[in-house]
Amino acid sequence: MPAKVGAVKVVNISSSSIFNIGDVYSMSPNSTAKTYAGGGSFNTGDGIRVNLGNAKTYINDSDQVDMSNN
């Protein structure tokens, strides 16, 4: 069904967002990321204590190329 839209002001759209006005069948945003994290990096909650001593995260990415975002 056609839509009538009034004035629209777009201030900011992030890199993995979609902005659409009007009819659409399918929308699928794509984004890629590579994250390196050591032990205890993604803990969430209240009062968490992580004691890792002298911990290090070593990265070896020999090909330097990963899946593209097309």
N, CA, C and O atoms as a Maestro MAE file, in Angstrom:
{
 s_m_m2io_version
 :::
 2.0.0
}

f_m_ct {
 s_m_title
 :::
 protein
 m_atom[280] {
  # First column is atom index #
  i_m_mmod_type
  r_m_x_coord
  r_m_y_coord
  r_m_z_coord
  i_m_residue_number
  s_m_chain_name
  s_m_pdb_residue_name
  s_m_pdb_atom_name
  i_m_atomic_number
  :::
  1 25 0.839 -1.172 0.000 1 A "MET " " N  " 7
  2 3 0.000 0.000 0.000 1 A "MET " " CA " 6
  3 2 0.886 1.237 0.000 1 A "MET " " C  " 6
  4 15 1.778 1.334 0.843 1 A "MET " " O  " 8
  5 25 0.683 2.168 -0.891 2 A "PRO " " N  " 7
  6 3 1.487 3.379 -0.930 2 A "PRO " " CA " 6
  7 2 1.341 4.195 0.349 2 A "PRO " " C  " 6
  8 15 0.279 4.233 0.971 2 A "PRO " " O  " 8
  9 25 2.425 4.838 0.716 3 A "ALA " " N  " 7
  10 3 2.433 5.647 1.930 3 A "ALA " " CA " 6
  11 2 2.687 7.098 1.574 3 A "ALA " " C  " 6
  12 15 3.432 7.406 0.644 3 A "ALA " " O  " 8
  13 25 2.060 7.978 2.323 4 A "LYS " " N  " 7
  14 3 2.336 9.413 2.191 4 A "LYS " " CA " 6
  15 2 3.188 9.809 3.371 4 A "LYS " " C  " 6
  16 15 2.830 9.562 4.522 4 A "LYS " " O  " 8
  17 25 4.335 10.435 3.074 5 A "VAL " " N  " 7
  18 3 5.284 10.801 4.108 5 A "VAL " " CA " 6
  19 2 5.495 12.300 4.053 5 A "VAL " " C  " 6
  20 15 5.666 12.872 2.976 5 A "VAL " " O  " 8
  21 25 5.482 12.932 5.208 6 A "GLY " " N  " 7
  22 3 5.741 14.365 5.279 6 A "GLY " " CA " 6
  23 2 7.228 14.642 5.240 6 A "GLY " " C  " 6
  24 15 8.006 13.832 4.737 6 A "GLY " " O  " 8
  25 25 7.624 15.783 5.770 7 A "ALA " " N  " 7
  26 3 9.032 16.181 5.778 7 A "ALA " " CA " 6
  27 2 9.852 15.232 6.649 7 A "ALA " " C  " 6
  28 15 9.405 14.810 7.715 7 A "ALA " " O  " 8
  29 25 11.043 14.906 6.187 8 A "VAL " " N  " 7
  30 3 11.938 14.017 6.915 8 A "VAL " " CA " 6
  31 2 13.297 14.688 7.004 8 A "VAL " " C  " 6
  32 15 13.816 15.192 6.008 8 A "VAL " " O  " 8
  33 25 13.870 14.693 8.198 9 A "LYS " " N  " 7
  34 3 15.216 15.234 8.398 9 A "LYS " " CA " 6
  35 2 16.095 14.114 8.932 9 A "LYS " " C  " 6
  36 15 15.838 13.575 10.009 9 A "LYS " " O  " 8
  37 25 17.128 13.765 8.181 10 A "VAL " " N  " 7
  38 3 18.068 12.730 8.601 10 A "VAL " " CA " 6
  39 2 19.324 13.415 9.096 10 A "VAL " " C  " 6
  40 15 19.976 14.143 8.348 10 A "VAL " " O  " 8
  41 25 19.662 13.189 10.346 11 A "VAL " " N  " 7
  42 3 20.847 13.809 10.932 11 A "VAL " " CA " 6
  43 2 22.059 12.903 10.794 11 A "VAL " " C  " 6
  44 15 23.147 13.366 10.452 11 A "VAL " " O  " 8
  45 25 21.879 11.612 11.058 12 A "ASN " " N  " 7
  46 3 23.022 10.710 11.022 12 A "ASN " " CA " 6
  47 2 22.526 9.284 10.770 12 A "ASN " " C  " 6
  48 15 21.497 8.872 11.305 12 A "ASN " " O  " 8
  49 25 23.261 8.547 9.960 13 A "ILE " " N  " 7
  50 3 22.997 7.128 9.740 13 A "ILE " " CA " 6
  51 2 24.332 6.405 9.888 13 A "ILE " " C  " 6
  52 15 25.313 6.762 9.236 13 A "ILE " " O  " 8
  53 25 24.362 5.396 10.741 14 A "SER " " N  " 7
  54 3 25.617 4.678 10.937 14 A "SER " " CA " 6
  55 2 25.913 3.788 9.742 14 A "SER " " C  " 6
  56 15 25.059 3.603 8.875 14 A "SER " " O  " 8
  57 25 27.116 3.239 9.692 15 A "SER " " N  " 7
  58 3 27.571 2.498 8.522 15 A "SER " " CA " 6
  59 2 26.810 1.193 8.292 15 A "SER " " C  " 6
  60 15 26.772 0.707 7.162 15 A "SER " " O  " 8
  61 25 26.207 0.616 9.321 16 A "SER " " N  " 7
  62 3 25.495 -0.644 9.133 16 A "SER " " CA " 6
  63 2 23.978 -0.467 9.217 16 A "SER " " C  " 6
  64 15 23.263 -1.409 9.558 16 A "SER " " O  " 8
  65 25 23.488 0.728 8.910 17 A "SER " " N  " 7
  66 3 22.065 1.021 9.011 17 A "SER " " CA " 6
  67 2 21.404 1.069 7.643 17 A "SER " " C  " 6
  68 15 22.068 1.124 6.608 17 A "SER " " O  " 8
  69 25 20.075 1.047 7.669 18 A "ILE " " N  " 7
  70 3 19.281 1.214 6.459 18 A "ILE " " CA " 6
  71 2 18.283 2.331 6.707 18 A "ILE " " C  " 6
  72 15 17.648 2.386 7.760 18 A "ILE " " O  " 8
  73 25 18.149 3.220 5.732 19 A "PHE " " N  " 7
  74 3 17.140 4.275 5.789 19 A "PHE " " CA " 6
  75 2 16.222 4.087 4.597 19 A "PHE " " C  " 6
  76 15 16.679 4.053 3.455 19 A "PHE " " O  " 8
  77 25 14.943 3.966 4.857 20 A "ASN " " N  " 7
  78 3 13.999 3.717 3.778 20 A "ASN " " CA " 6
  79 2 12.746 4.552 3.981 20 A "ASN " " C  " 6
  80 15 12.244 4.684 5.097 20 A "ASN " " O  " 8
  81 25 12.250 5.113 2.888 21 A "ILE " " N  " 7
  82 3 10.951 5.774 2.887 21 A "ILE " " CA " 6
  83 2 10.166 5.173 1.733 21 A "ILE " " C  " 6
  84 15 10.618 5.196 0.588 21 A "ILE " " O  " 8
  85 25 9.003 4.642 2.031 22 A "GLY " " N  " 7
  86 3 8.178 4.065 0.978 22 A "GLY " " CA " 6
  87 2 8.084 2.563 1.070 22 A "GLY " " C  " 6
  88 15 8.480 1.959 2.067 22 A "GLY " " O  " 8
  89 25 7.555 1.968 0.020 23 A "ASP " " N  " 7
  90 3 7.336 0.526 -0.007 23 A "ASP " " CA " 6
  91 2 8.650 -0.212 -0.224 23 A "ASP " " C  " 6
  92 15 9.515 0.241 -0.974 23 A "ASP " " O  " 8
  93 25 8.784 -1.346 0.436 24 A "VAL " " N  " 7
  94 3 9.988 -2.153 0.294 24 A "VAL " " CA " 6
  95 2 9.619 -3.617 0.492 24 A "VAL " " C  " 6
  96 15 8.769 -3.939 1.322 24 A "VAL " " O  " 8
  97 25 10.250 -4.495 -0.262 25 A "TYR " " N  " 7
  98 3 10.009 -5.932 -0.131 25 A "TYR " " CA " 6
  99 2 10.949 -6.558 0.900 25 A "TYR " " C  " 6
  100 15 10.517 -7.305 1.778 25 A "TYR " " O  " 8
  101 25 12.235 -6.243 0.779 26 A "SER " " N  " 7
  102 3 13.214 -6.859 1.660 26 A "SER " " CA " 6
  103 2 14.383 -5.912 1.879 26 A "SER " " C  " 6
  104 15 14.856 -5.264 0.945 26 A "SER " " O  " 8
  105 25 14.839 -5.838 3.110 27 A "MET " " N  " 7
  106 3 16.019 -5.026 3.443 27 A "MET " " CA " 6
  107 2 16.940 -5.888 4.287 27 A "MET " " C  " 6
  108 15 16.489 -6.557 5.217 27 A "MET " " O  " 8
  109 25 18.230 -5.877 3.968 28 A "SER " " N  " 7
  110 3 19.175 -6.678 4.740 28 A "SER " " CA " 6
  111 2 20.518 -5.956 4.823 28 A "SER " " C  " 6
  112 15 21.332 -6.045 3.904 28 A "SER " " O  " 8
  113 25 20.746 -5.248 5.915 29 A "PRO " " N  " 7
  114 3 22.039 -4.568 6.079 29 A "PRO " " CA " 6
  115 2 23.160 -5.575 6.319 29 A "PRO " " C  " 6
  116 15 22.930 -6.633 6.904 29 A "PRO " " O  " 8
  117 25 24.357 -5.252 5.874 30 A "ASN " " N  " 7
  118 3 25.526 -6.101 6.074 30 A "ASN " " CA " 6
  119 2 26.613 -5.309 6.766 30 A "ASN " " C  " 6
  120 15 26.807 -4.126 6.486 30 A "ASN " " O  " 8
  121 25 27.312 -5.955 7.659 31 A "SER " " N  " 7
  122 3 28.503 -5.358 8.252 31 A "SER " " CA " 6
  123 2 29.424 -6.487 8.697 31 A "SER " " C  " 6
  124 15 28.969 -7.591 8.996 31 A "SER " " O  " 8
  125 25 30.698 -6.205 8.736 32 A "THR " " N  " 7
  126 3 31.670 -7.191 9.199 32 A "THR " " CA " 6
  127 2 32.561 -6.557 10.246 32 A "THR " " C  " 6
  128 15 32.744 -5.340 10.269 32 A "THR " " O  " 8
  129 25 33.111 -7.384 11.107 33 A "ALA " " N  " 7
  130 3 34.018 -6.891 12.139 33 A "ALA " " CA " 6
  131 2 34.947 -8.020 12.555 33 A "ALA " " C  " 6
  132 15 34.590 -9.197 12.498 33 A "ALA " " O  " 8
  133 25 36.123 -7.643 12.967 34 A "LYS " " N  " 7
  134 3 37.081 -8.601 13.506 34 A "LYS " " CA " 6
  135 2 37.428 -8.121 14.909 34 A "LYS " " C  " 6
  136 15 37.891 -6.995 15.089 34 A "LYS " " O  " 8
  137 25 37.205 -8.975 15.898 35 A "THR " " N  " 7
  138 3 37.424 -8.585 17.285 35 A "THR " " CA " 6
  139 2 38.398 -9.540 17.943 35 A "THR " " C  " 6
  140 15 38.229 -10.758 17.896 35 A "THR " " O  " 8
  141 25 39.408 -8.973 18.549 36 A "TYR " " N  " 7
  142 3 40.360 -9.761 19.333 36 A "TYR " " CA " 6
  143 2 40.152 -9.408 20.801 36 A "TYR " " C  " 6
  144 15 40.091 -8.231 21.154 36 A "TYR " " O  " 8
  145 25 40.043 -10.412 21.648 37 A "ALA " " N  " 7
  146 3 39.843 -10.155 23.063 37 A "ALA " " CA " 6
  147 2 40.464 -11.271 23.884 37 A "ALA " " C  " 6
  148 15 40.455 -12.439 23.496 37 A "ALA " " O  " 8
  149 25 40.992 -10.887 25.004 38 A "GLY " " N  " 7
  150 3 41.600 -11.862 25.900 38 A "GLY " " CA " 6
  151 2 40.598 -12.392 26.906 38 A "GLY " " C  " 6
  152 15 39.405 -12.097 26.830 38 A "GLY " " O  " 8
  153 25 41.095 -13.177 27.848 39 A "GLY " " N  " 7
  154 3 40.235 -13.759 28.870 39 A "GLY " " CA " 6
  155 2 39.560 -12.696 29.717 39 A "GLY " " C  " 6
  156 15 40.209 -11.744 30.150 39 A "GLY " " O  " 8
  157 25 38.266 -12.848 29.959 40 A "GLY " " N  " 7
  158 3 37.528 -11.907 30.790 40 A "GLY " " CA " 6
  159 2 37.107 -10.641 30.088 40 A "GLY " " C  " 6
  160 15 36.654 -9.707 30.750 40 A "GLY " " O  " 8
  161 25 37.233 -10.565 28.782 41 A "SER " " N  " 7
  162 3 36.952 -9.315 28.071 41 A "SER " " CA " 6
  163 2 35.479 -8.992 27.950 41 A "SER " " C  " 6
  164 15 35.114 -7.819 28.029 41 A "SER " " O  " 8
  165 25 34.618 -9.971 27.763 42 A "PHE " " N  " 7
  166 3 33.209 -9.711 27.487 42 A "PHE " " CA " 6
  167 2 32.309 -10.028 28.674 42 A "PHE " " C  " 6
  168 15 31.130 -10.332 28.492 42 A "PHE " " O  " 8
  169 25 32.845 -9.962 29.873 43 A "ASN " " N  " 7
  170 3 32.022 -10.194 31.055 43 A "ASN " " CA " 6
  171 2 31.122 -8.998 31.299 43 A "ASN " " C  " 6
  172 15 31.557 -7.855 31.155 43 A "ASN " " O  " 8
  173 25 29.879 -9.245 31.665 44 A "THR " " N  " 7
  174 3 28.956 -8.167 32.015 44 A "THR " " CA " 6
  175 2 28.263 -8.520 33.320 44 A "THR " " C  " 6
  176 15 28.107 -9.694 33.656 44 A "THR " " O  " 8
  177 25 27.851 -7.499 34.048 45 A "GLY " " N  " 7
  178 3 27.131 -7.731 35.295 45 A "GLY " " CA " 6
  179 2 27.658 -6.837 36.389 45 A "GLY " " C  " 6
  180 15 28.540 -6.007 36.169 45 A "GLY " " O  " 8
  181 25 27.103 -7.018 37.577 46 A "ASP " " N  " 7
  182 3 27.490 -6.205 38.734 46 A "ASP " " CA " 6
  183 2 28.488 -6.965 39.599 46 A "ASP " " C  " 6
  184 15 28.282 -8.136 39.919 46 A "ASP " " O  " 8
  185 25 29.557 -6.296 39.968 47 A "GLY " " N  " 7
  186 3 30.511 -6.865 40.908 47 A "GLY " " CA " 6
  187 2 31.368 -7.989 40.370 47 A "GLY " " C  " 6
  188 15 31.726 -8.890 41.127 47 A "GLY " " O  " 8
  189 25 31.708 -7.974 39.104 48 A "ILE " " N  " 7
  190 3 32.544 -9.034 38.533 48 A "ILE " " CA " 6
  191 2 34.013 -8.720 38.809 48 A "ILE " " C  " 6
  192 15 34.470 -7.591 38.629 48 A "ILE " " O  " 8
  193 25 34.729 -9.735 39.244 49 A "ARG " " N  " 7
  194 3 36.173 -9.597 39.445 49 A "ARG " " CA " 6
  195 2 36.866 -10.669 38.616 49 A "ARG " " C  " 6
  196 15 36.553 -11.855 38.723 49 A "ARG " " O  " 8
  197 25 37.805 -10.240 37.795 50 A "VAL " " N  " 7
  198 3 38.562 -11.171 36.966 50 A "VAL " " CA " 6
  199 2 40.030 -10.971 37.290 50 A "VAL " " C  " 6
  200 15 40.557 -9.872 37.118 50 A "VAL " " O  " 8
  201 25 40.692 -12.011 37.753 51 A "ASN " " N  " 7
  202 3 42.117 -11.962 38.063 51 A "ASN " " CA " 6
  203 2 42.843 -12.894 37.114 51 A "ASN " " C  " 6
  204 15 42.818 -14.112 37.291 51 A "ASN " " O  " 8
  205 25 43.490 -12.326 36.110 52 A "LEU " " N  " 7
  206 3 44.180 -13.125 35.102 52 A "LEU " " CA " 6
  207 2 45.691 -13.059 35.231 52 A "LEU " " C  " 6
  208 15 46.408 -13.721 34.481 52 A "LEU " " O  " 8
  209 25 46.177 -12.271 36.171 53 A "GLY " " N  " 7
  210 3 47.623 -12.141 36.291 53 A "GLY " " CA " 6
  211 2 48.177 -11.370 35.105 53 A "GLY " " C  " 6
  212 15 47.637 -10.333 34.721 53 A "GLY " " O  " 8
  213 25 49.239 -11.874 34.535 54 A "ASN " " N  " 7
  214 3 49.883 -11.221 33.393 54 A "ASN " " CA " 6
  215 2 49.418 -11.915 32.112 54 A "ASN " " C  " 6
  216 15 50.184 -12.654 31.494 54 A "ASN " " O  " 8
  217 25 48.153 -11.677 31.707 55 A "ALA " " N  " 7
  218 3 47.579 -12.339 30.542 55 A "ALA " " CA " 6
  219 2 47.836 -11.535 29.272 55 A "ALA " " C  " 6
  220 15 47.831 -10.304 29.301 55 A "ALA " " O  " 8
  221 25 48.055 -12.219 28.176 56 A "LYS " " N  " 7
  222 3 48.274 -11.574 26.878 56 A "LYS " " CA " 6
  223 2 47.452 -12.302 25.827 56 A "LYS " " C  " 6
  224 15 47.179 -13.495 25.955 56 A "LYS " " O  " 8
  225 25 47.057 -11.572 24.783 57 A "THR " " N  " 7
  226 3 46.354 -12.165 23.655 57 A "THR " " CA " 6
  227 2 47.238 -12.035 22.434 57 A "THR " " C  " 6
  228 15 47.543 -10.923 22.004 57 A "THR " " O  " 8
  229 25 47.652 -13.155 21.871 58 A "TYR " " N  " 7
  230 3 48.517 -13.157 20.698 58 A "TYR " " CA " 6
  231 2 47.674 -13.402 19.446 58 A "TYR " " C  " 6
  232 15 46.815 -14.284 19.431 58 A "TYR " " O  " 8
  233 25 47.924 -12.624 18.410 59 A "ILE " " N  " 7
  234 3 47.166 -12.720 17.175 59 A "ILE " " CA " 6
  235 2 48.105 -13.115 16.043 59 A "ILE " " C  " 6
  236 15 49.157 -12.501 15.865 59 A "ILE " " O  " 8
  237 25 47.734 -14.129 15.285 60 A "ASN " " N  " 7
  238 3 48.496 -14.520 14.113 60 A "ASN " " CA " 6
  239 2 47.516 -14.696 12.958 60 A "ASN " " C  " 6
  240 15 46.884 -15.744 12.828 60 A "ASN " " O  " 8
  241 25 47.392 -13.675 12.129 61 A "ASP " " N  " 7
  242 3 46.501 -13.708 10.972 61 A "ASP " " CA " 6
  243 2 47.379 -13.648 9.736 61 A "ASP " " C  " 6
  244 15 47.648 -12.568 9.210 61 A "ASP " " O  " 8
  245 25 47.824 -14.806 9.273 62 A "SER " " N  " 7
  246 3 48.826 -14.842 8.208 62 A "SER " " CA " 6
  247 2 48.297 -14.385 6.849 62 A "SER " " C  " 6
  248 15 49.059 -13.843 6.049 62 A "SER " " O  " 8
  249 25 46.998 -14.593 6.571 63 A "ASP " " N  " 7
  250 3 46.507 -14.214 5.242 63 A "ASP " " CA " 6
  251 2 46.133 -12.736 5.137 63 A "ASP " " C  " 6
  252 15 46.087 -12.207 4.027 63 A "ASP " " O  " 8
  253 25 45.867 -12.061 6.234 64 A "GLN " " N  " 7
  254 3 45.542 -10.633 6.280 64 A "GLN " " CA " 6
  255 2 44.278 -10.266 5.515 64 A "GLN " " C  " 6
  256 15 43.945 -9.082 5.447 64 A "GLN " " O  " 8
  257 25 43.556 -11.225 4.935 65 A "VAL " " N  " 7
  258 3 42.345 -10.945 4.188 65 A "VAL " " CA " 6
  259 2 41.235 -11.858 4.704 65 A "VAL " " C  " 6
  260 15 41.424 -13.068 4.823 65 A "VAL " " O  " 8
  261 25 40.101 -11.282 5.002 66 A "ASP " " N  " 7
  262 3 38.964 -12.054 5.472 66 A "ASP " " CA " 6
  263 2 37.800 -11.876 4.506 66 A "ASP " " C  " 6
  264 15 37.945 -11.206 3.483 66 A "ASP " " O  " 8
  265 25 36.661 -12.458 4.810 67 A "MET " " N  " 7
  266 3 35.492 -12.364 3.933 67 A "MET " " CA " 6
  267 2 35.092 -10.906 3.727 67 A "MET " " C  " 6
  268 15 35.031 -10.131 4.682 67 A "MET " " O  " 8
  269 25 34.823 -10.543 2.495 68 A "SER " " N  " 7
  270 3 34.447 -9.161 2.191 68 A "SER " " CA " 6
  271 2 32.992 -8.917 2.534 68 A "SER " " C  " 6
  272 15 32.214 -9.857 2.700 68 A "SER " " O  " 8
  273 25 32.632 -7.650 2.639 69 A "ASN " " N  " 7
  274 3 31.267 -7.228 2.946 69 A "ASN " " CA " 6
  275 2 30.654 -6.675 1.654 69 A "ASN " " C  " 6
  276 15 30.762 -5.480 1.380 69 A "ASN " " O  " 8
  277 25 30.022 -7.528 0.875 70 A "ASN " " N  " 7
  278 3 29.438 -7.085 -0.392 70 A "ASN " " CA " 6
  279 2 27.947 -7.009 -0.291 70 A "ASN " " C  " 6
  280 15 27.280 -6.654 -1.263 70 A "ASN " " O  " 8
  :::
 }
 m_bond[279] {
  # First column is bond index #
  i_m_from
  i_m_to
  i_m_order
  :::
  1 1 2 1
  2 2 3 1
  3 3 4 2
  4 3 5 1
  5 5 6 1
  6 6 7 1
  7 7 8 2
  8 7 9 1
  9 9 10 1
  10 10 11 1
  11 11 12 2
  12 11 13 1
  13 13 14 1
  14 14 15 1
  15 15 16 2
  16 15 17 1
  17 17 18 1
  18 18 19 1
  19 19 20 2
  20 19 21 1
  21 21 22 1
  22 22 23 1
  23 23 24 2
  24 23 25 1
  25 25 26 1
  26 26 27 1
  27 27 28 2
  28 27 29 1
  29 29 30 1
  30 30 31 1
  31 31 32 2
  32 31 33 1
  33 33 34 1
  34 34 35 1
  35 35 36 2
  36 35 37 1
  37 37 38 1
  38 38 39 1
  39 39 40 2
  40 39 41 1
  41 41 42 1
  42 42 43 1
  43 43 44 2
  44 43 45 1
  45 45 46 1
  46 46 47 1
  47 47 48 2
  48 47 49 1
  49 49 50 1
  50 50 51 1
  51 51 52 2
  52 51 53 1
  53 53 54 1
  54 54 55 1
  55 55 56 2
  56 55 57 1
  57 57 58 1
  58 58 59 1
  59 59 60 2
  60 59 61 1
  61 61 62 1
  62 62 63 1
  63 63 64 2
  64 63 65 1
  65 65 66 1
  66 66 67 1
  67 67 68 2
  68 67 69 1
  69 69 70 1
  70 70 71 1
  71 71 72 2
  72 71 73 1
  73 73 74 1
  74 74 75 1
  75 75 76 2
  76 75 77 1
  77 77 78 1
  78 78 79 1
  79 79 80 2
  80 79 81 1
  81 81 82 1
  82 82 83 1
  83 83 84 2
  84 83 85 1
  85 85 86 1
  86 86 87 1
  87 87 88 2
  88 87 89 1
  89 89 90 1
  90 90 91 1
  91 91 92 2
  92 91 93 1
  93 93 94 1
  94 94 95 1
  95 95 96 2
  96 95 97 1
  97 97 98 1
  98 98 99 1
  99 99 100 2
  100 99 101 1
  101 101 102 1
  102 102 103 1
  103 103 104 2
  104 103 105 1
  105 105 106 1
  106 106 107 1
  107 107 108 2
  108 107 109 1
  109 109 110 1
  110 110 111 1
  111 111 112 2
  112 111 113 1
  113 113 114 1
  114 114 115 1
  115 115 116 2
  116 115 117 1
  117 117 118 1
  118 118 119 1
  119 119 120 2
  120 119 121 1
  121 121 122 1
  122 122 123 1
  123 123 124 2
  124 123 125 1
  125 125 126 1
  126 126 127 1
  127 127 128 2
  128 127 129 1
  129 129 130 1
  130 130 131 1
  131 131 132 2
  132 131 133 1
  133 133 134 1
  134 134 135 1
  135 135 136 2
  136 135 137 1
  137 137 138 1
  138 138 139 1
  139 139 140 2
  140 139 141 1
  141 141 142 1
  142 142 143 1
  143 143 144 2
  144 143 145 1
  145 145 146 1
  146 146 147 1
  147 147 148 2
  148 147 149 1
  149 149 150 1
  150 150 151 1
  151 151 152 2
  152 151 153 1
  153 153 154 1
  154 154 155 1
  155 155 156 2
  156 155 157 1
  157 157 158 1
  158 158 159 1
  159 159 160 2
  160 159 161 1
  161 161 162 1
  162 162 163 1
  163 163 164 2
  164 163 165 1
  165 165 166 1
  166 166 167 1
  167 167 168 2
  168 167 169 1
  169 169 170 1
  170 170 171 1
  171 171 172 2
  172 171 173 1
  173 173 174 1
  174 174 175 1
  175 175 176 2
  176 175 177 1
  177 177 178 1
  178 178 179 1
  179 179 180 2
  180 179 181 1
  181 181 182 1
  182 182 183 1
  183 183 184 2
  184 183 185 1
  185 185 186 1
  186 186 187 1
  187 187 188 2
  188 187 189 1
  189 189 190 1
  190 190 191 1
  191 191 192 2
  192 191 193 1
  193 193 194 1
  194 194 195 1
  195 195 196 2
  196 195 197 1
  197 197 198 1
  198 198 199 1
  199 199 200 2
  200 199 201 1
  201 201 202 1
  202 202 203 1
  203 203 204 2
  204 203 205 1
  205 205 206 1
  206 206 207 1
  207 207 208 2
  208 207 209 1
  209 209 210 1
  210 210 211 1
  211 211 212 2
  212 211 213 1
  213 213 214 1
  214 214 215 1
  215 215 216 2
  216 215 217 1
  217 217 218 1
  218 218 219 1
  219 219 220 2
  220 219 221 1
  221 221 222 1
  222 222 223 1
  223 223 224 2
  224 223 225 1
  225 225 226 1
  226 226 227 1
  227 227 228 2
  228 227 229 1
  229 229 230 1
  230 230 231 1
  231 231 232 2
  232 231 233 1
  233 233 234 1
  234 234 235 1
  235 235 236 2
  236 235 237 1
  237 237 238 1
  238 238 239 1
  239 239 240 2
  240 239 241 1
  241 241 242 1
  242 242 243 1
  243 243 244 2
  244 243 245 1
  245 245 246 1
  246 246 247 1
  247 247 248 2
  248 247 249 1
  249 249 250 1
  250 250 251 1
  251 251 252 2
  252 251 253 1
  253 253 254 1
  254 254 255 1
  255 255 256 2
  256 255 257 1
  257 257 258 1
  258 258 259 1
  259 259 260 2
  260 259 261 1
  261 261 262 1
  262 262 263 1
  263 263 264 2
  264 263 265 1
  265 265 266 1
  266 266 267 1
  267 267 268 2
  268 267 269 1
  269 269 270 1
  270 270 271 1
  271 271 272 2
  272 271 273 1
  273 273 274 1
  274 274 275 1
  275 275 276 2
  276 275 277 1
  277 277 278 1
  278 278 279 1
  279 279 280 2
  :::
 }
}
